[in-house]
PDB file of C-alpha atoms in Angstrom:
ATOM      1  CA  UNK A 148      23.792  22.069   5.910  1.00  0.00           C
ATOM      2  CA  UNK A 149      26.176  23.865   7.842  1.00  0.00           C
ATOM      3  CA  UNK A 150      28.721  22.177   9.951  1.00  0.00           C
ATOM      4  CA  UNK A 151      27.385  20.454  13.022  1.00  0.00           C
ATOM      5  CA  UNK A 152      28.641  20.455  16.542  1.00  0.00           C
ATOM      6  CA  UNK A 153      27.819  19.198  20.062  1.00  0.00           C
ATOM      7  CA  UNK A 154      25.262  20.306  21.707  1.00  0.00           C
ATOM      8  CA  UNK A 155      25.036  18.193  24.910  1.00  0.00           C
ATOM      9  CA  UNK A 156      23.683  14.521  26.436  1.00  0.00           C
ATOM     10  CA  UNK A 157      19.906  14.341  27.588  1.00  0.00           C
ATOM     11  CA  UNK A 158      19.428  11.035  29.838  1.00  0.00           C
ATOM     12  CA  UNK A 159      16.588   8.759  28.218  1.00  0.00           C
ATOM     13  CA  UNK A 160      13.918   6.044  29.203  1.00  0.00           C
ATOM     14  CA  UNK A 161      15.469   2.448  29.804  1.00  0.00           C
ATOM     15  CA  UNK A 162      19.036   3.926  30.612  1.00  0.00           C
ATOM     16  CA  UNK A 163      19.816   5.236  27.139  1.00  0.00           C
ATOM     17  CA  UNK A 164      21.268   8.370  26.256  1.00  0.00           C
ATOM     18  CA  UNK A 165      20.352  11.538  23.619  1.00  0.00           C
ATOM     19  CA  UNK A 166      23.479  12.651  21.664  1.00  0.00           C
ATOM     20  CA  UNK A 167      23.092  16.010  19.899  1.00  0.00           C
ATOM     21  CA  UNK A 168      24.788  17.813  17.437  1.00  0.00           C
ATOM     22  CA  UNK A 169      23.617  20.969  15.798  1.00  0.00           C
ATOM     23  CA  UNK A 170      24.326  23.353  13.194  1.00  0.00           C
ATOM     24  CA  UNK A 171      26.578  26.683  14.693  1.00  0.00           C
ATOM     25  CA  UNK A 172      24.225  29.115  15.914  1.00  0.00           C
ATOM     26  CA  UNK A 173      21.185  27.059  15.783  1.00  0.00           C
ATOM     27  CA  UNK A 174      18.926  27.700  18.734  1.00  0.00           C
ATOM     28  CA  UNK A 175      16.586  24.860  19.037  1.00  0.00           C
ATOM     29  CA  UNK A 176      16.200  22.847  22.731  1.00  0.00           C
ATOM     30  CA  UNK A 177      17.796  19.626  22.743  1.00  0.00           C
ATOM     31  CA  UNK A 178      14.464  18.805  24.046  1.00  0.00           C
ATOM     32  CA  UNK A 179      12.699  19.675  20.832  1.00  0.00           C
ATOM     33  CA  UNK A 180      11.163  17.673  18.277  1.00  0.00           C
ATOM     34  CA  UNK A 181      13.744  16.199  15.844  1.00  0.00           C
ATOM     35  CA  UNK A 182      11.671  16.480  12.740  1.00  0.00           C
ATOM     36  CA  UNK A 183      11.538  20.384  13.879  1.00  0.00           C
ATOM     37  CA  UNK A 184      15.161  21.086  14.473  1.00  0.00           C
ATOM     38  CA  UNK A 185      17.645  20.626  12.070  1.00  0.00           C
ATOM     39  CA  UNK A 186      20.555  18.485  13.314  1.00  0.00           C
ATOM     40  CA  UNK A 187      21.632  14.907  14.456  1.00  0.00           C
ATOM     41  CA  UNK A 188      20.291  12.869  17.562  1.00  0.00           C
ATOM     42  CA  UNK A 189      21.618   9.329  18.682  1.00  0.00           C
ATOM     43  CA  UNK A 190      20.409   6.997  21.076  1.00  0.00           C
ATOM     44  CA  UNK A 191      23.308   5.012  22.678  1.00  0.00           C
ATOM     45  CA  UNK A 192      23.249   2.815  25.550  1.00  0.00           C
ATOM     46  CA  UNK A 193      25.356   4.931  27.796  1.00  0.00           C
ATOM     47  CA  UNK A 194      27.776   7.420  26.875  1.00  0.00           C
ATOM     48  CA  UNK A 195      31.688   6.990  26.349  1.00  0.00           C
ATOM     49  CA  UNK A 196      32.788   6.668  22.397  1.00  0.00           C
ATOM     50  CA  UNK A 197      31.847   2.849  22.534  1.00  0.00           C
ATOM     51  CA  UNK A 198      28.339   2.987  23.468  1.00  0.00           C
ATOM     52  CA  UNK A 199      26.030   0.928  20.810  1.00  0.00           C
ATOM     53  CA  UNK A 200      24.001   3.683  18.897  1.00  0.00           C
ATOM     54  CA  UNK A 201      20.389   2.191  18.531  1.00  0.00           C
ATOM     55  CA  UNK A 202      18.424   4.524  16.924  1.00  0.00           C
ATOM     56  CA  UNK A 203      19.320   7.774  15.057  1.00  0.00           C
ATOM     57  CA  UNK A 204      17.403  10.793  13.864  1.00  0.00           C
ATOM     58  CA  UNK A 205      18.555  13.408  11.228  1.00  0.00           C
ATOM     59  CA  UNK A 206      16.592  16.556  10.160  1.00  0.00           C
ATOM     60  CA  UNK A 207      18.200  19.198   7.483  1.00  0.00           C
ATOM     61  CA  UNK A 208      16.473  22.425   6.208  1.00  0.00           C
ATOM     62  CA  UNK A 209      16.266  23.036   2.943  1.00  0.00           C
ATOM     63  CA  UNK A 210      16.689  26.600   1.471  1.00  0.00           C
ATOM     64  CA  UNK A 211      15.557  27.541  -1.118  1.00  0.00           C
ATOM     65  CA  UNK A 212      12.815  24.692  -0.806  1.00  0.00           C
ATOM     66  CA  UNK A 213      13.897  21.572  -2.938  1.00  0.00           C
ATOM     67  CA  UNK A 214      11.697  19.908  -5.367  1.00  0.00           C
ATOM     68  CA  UNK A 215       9.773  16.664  -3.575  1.00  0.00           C
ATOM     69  CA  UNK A 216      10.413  14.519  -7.122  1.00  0.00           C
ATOM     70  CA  UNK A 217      13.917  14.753  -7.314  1.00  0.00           C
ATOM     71  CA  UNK A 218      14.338  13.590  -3.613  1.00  0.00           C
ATOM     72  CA  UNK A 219      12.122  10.640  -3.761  1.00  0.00           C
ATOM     73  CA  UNK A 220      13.849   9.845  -6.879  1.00  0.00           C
ATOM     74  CA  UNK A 221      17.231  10.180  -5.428  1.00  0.00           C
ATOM     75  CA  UNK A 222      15.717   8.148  -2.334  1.00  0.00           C
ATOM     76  CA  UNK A 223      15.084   5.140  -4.568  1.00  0.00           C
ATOM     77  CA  UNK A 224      17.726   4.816  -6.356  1.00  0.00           C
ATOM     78  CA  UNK A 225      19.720   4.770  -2.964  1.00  0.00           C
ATOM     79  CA  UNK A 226      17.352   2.109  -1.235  1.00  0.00           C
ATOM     80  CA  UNK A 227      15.130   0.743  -4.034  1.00  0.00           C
ATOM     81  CA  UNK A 228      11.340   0.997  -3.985  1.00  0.00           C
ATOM     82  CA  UNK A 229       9.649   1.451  -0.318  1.00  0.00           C
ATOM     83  CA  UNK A 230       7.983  -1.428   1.596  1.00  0.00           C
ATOM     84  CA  UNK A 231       5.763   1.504   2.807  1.00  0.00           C
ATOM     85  CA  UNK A 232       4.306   5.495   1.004  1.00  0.00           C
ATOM     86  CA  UNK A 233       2.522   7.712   1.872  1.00  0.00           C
ATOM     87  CA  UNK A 234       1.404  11.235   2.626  1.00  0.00           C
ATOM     88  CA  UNK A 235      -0.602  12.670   5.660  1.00  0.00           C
ATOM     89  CA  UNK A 236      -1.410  15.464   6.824  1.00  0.00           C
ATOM     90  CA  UNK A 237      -0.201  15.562  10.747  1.00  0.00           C
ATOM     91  CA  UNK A 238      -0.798  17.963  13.204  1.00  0.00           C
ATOM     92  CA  UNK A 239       2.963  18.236  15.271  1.00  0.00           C
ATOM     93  CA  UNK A 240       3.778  20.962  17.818  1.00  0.00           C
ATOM     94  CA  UNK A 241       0.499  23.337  16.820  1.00  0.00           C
ATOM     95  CA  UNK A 242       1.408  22.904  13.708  1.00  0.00           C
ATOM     96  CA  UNK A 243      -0.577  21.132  11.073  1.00  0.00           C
ATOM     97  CA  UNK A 244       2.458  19.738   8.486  1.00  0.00           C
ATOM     98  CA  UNK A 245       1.881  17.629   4.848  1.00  0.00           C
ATOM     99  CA  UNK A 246       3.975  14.949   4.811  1.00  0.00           C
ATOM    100  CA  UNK A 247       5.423  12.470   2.328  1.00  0.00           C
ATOM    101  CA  UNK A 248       6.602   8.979   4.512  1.00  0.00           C
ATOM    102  CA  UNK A 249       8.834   6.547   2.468  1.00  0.00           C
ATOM    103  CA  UNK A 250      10.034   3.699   4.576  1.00  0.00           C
ATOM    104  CA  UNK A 251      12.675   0.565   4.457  1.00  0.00           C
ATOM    105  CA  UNK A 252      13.262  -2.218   6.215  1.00  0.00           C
ATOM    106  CA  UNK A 253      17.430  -2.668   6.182  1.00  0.00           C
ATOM    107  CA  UNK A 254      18.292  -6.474   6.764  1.00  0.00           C
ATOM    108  CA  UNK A 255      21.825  -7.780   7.316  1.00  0.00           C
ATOM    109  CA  UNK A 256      22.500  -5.990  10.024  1.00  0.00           C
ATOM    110  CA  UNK A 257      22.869  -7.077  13.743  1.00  0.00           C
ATOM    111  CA  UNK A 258      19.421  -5.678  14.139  1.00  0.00           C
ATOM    112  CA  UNK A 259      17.356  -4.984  11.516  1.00  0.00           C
ATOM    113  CA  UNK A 260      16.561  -1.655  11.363  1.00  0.00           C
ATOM    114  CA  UNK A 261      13.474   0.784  10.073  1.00  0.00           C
ATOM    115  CA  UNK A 262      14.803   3.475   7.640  1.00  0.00           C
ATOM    116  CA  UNK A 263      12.433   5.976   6.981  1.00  0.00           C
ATOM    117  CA  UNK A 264      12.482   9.188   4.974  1.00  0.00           C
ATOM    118  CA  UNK A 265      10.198  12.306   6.279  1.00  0.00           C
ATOM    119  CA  UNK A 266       9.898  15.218   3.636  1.00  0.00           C
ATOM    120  CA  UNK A 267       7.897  18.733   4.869  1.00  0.00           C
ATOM    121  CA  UNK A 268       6.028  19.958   1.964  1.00  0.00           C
ATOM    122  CA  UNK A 269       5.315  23.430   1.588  1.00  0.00           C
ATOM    123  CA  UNK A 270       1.670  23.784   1.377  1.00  0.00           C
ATOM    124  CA  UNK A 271       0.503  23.415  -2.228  1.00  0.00           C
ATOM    125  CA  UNK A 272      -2.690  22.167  -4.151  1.00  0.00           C
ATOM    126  CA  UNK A 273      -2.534  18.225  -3.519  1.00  0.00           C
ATOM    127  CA  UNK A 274      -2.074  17.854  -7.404  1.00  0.00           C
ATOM    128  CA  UNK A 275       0.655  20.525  -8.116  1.00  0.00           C
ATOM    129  CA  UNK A 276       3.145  18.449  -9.847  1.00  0.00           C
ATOM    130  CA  UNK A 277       5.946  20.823  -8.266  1.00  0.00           C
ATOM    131  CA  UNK A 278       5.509  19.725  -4.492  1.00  0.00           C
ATOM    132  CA  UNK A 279       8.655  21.939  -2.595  1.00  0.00           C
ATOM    133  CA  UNK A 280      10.199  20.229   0.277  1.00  0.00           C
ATOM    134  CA  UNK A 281      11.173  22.661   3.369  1.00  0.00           C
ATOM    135  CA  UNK A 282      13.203  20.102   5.677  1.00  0.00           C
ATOM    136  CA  UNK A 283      14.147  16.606   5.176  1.00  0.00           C
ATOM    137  CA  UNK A 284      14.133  14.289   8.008  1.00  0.00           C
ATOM    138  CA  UNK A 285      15.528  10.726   8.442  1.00  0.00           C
ATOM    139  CA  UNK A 286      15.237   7.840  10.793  1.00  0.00           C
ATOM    140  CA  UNK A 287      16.976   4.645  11.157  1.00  0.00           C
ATOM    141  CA  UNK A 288      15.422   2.542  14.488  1.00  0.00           C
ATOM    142  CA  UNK A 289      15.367  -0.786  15.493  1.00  0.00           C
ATOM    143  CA  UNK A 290      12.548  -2.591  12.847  1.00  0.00           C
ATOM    144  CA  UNK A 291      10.371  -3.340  15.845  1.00  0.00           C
ATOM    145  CA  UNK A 292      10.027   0.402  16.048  1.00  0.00           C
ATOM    146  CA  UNK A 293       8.731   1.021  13.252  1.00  0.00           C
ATOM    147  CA  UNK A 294       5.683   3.583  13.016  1.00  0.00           C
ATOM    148  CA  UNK A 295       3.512   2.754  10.001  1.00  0.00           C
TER     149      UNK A 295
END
């Protein structure tokens, strides 16, 4: 991914803030969908360098498409098997996307939080063995968040 930088502060619901960073050159809104644009968004309460970031999103693009098995794979072996799988089929900005959810619950922190792993499939025959990823998006909010 190539290297990100600033892209602004959006005001939120509840008094938090959106921090964004994109890649150079990348011409998504800040107002976009995160799974849509590639780049990092943080939700702080406030907005000098100590404001508490409670939730954070993270979307990359992969090119050439990368193969779904080898993620997942490298997925557990980073957070050991899922409390939750699955793949829809979700219709997201006019668009109708495949999707394979993996999700975590991460204890020991302050607040427990939901981690949860969003690959875009290429669309492919439900049984092709060589599902393609196009972008890779992750999540970590608070546990009581959670969407599954």
């Amino acid at each position: 991914m190539p290297r990100l930088q600033p892209a602004g502060q959006m005001p939120l619901p509840d008094g938090l803030t959106l921090h964004l960073a994109v890649p150079a050159g990348d011409r998504c809104s800040p107002q976009a969908a995160w799974l849509l644009c590639p780049g990092l968004r943080l939700a702080s309460r406030g907005t000098g360098g100590e404001a508490m970031v409670l939730a954070a999103w993270h979307t990359t693009l992969t090119s050439p498409p990368a193969l779904l098995a080898g993620l997942r794979q490298a997925a557990l072996d980073r957070h050991g098997p899922p409390a939750w799988e699955e793949r829809v089929i979700e219709r997201r900005w006019g668009l109708d996307l495949v999707l394979h959810r993996m999700g975590w619950t991460l204890s020991g922190r302050i607040v427990p939080l939901w981690l949860e792993a969003i690959f875009v499939l290429e669309e492919a025959p439900a049984e092709d063995p060589a599902l393609r990823v196009r972008r890779i998006g992750w999540s970590a909010t608070p546990e009581q968040n959670k969407t599954h």
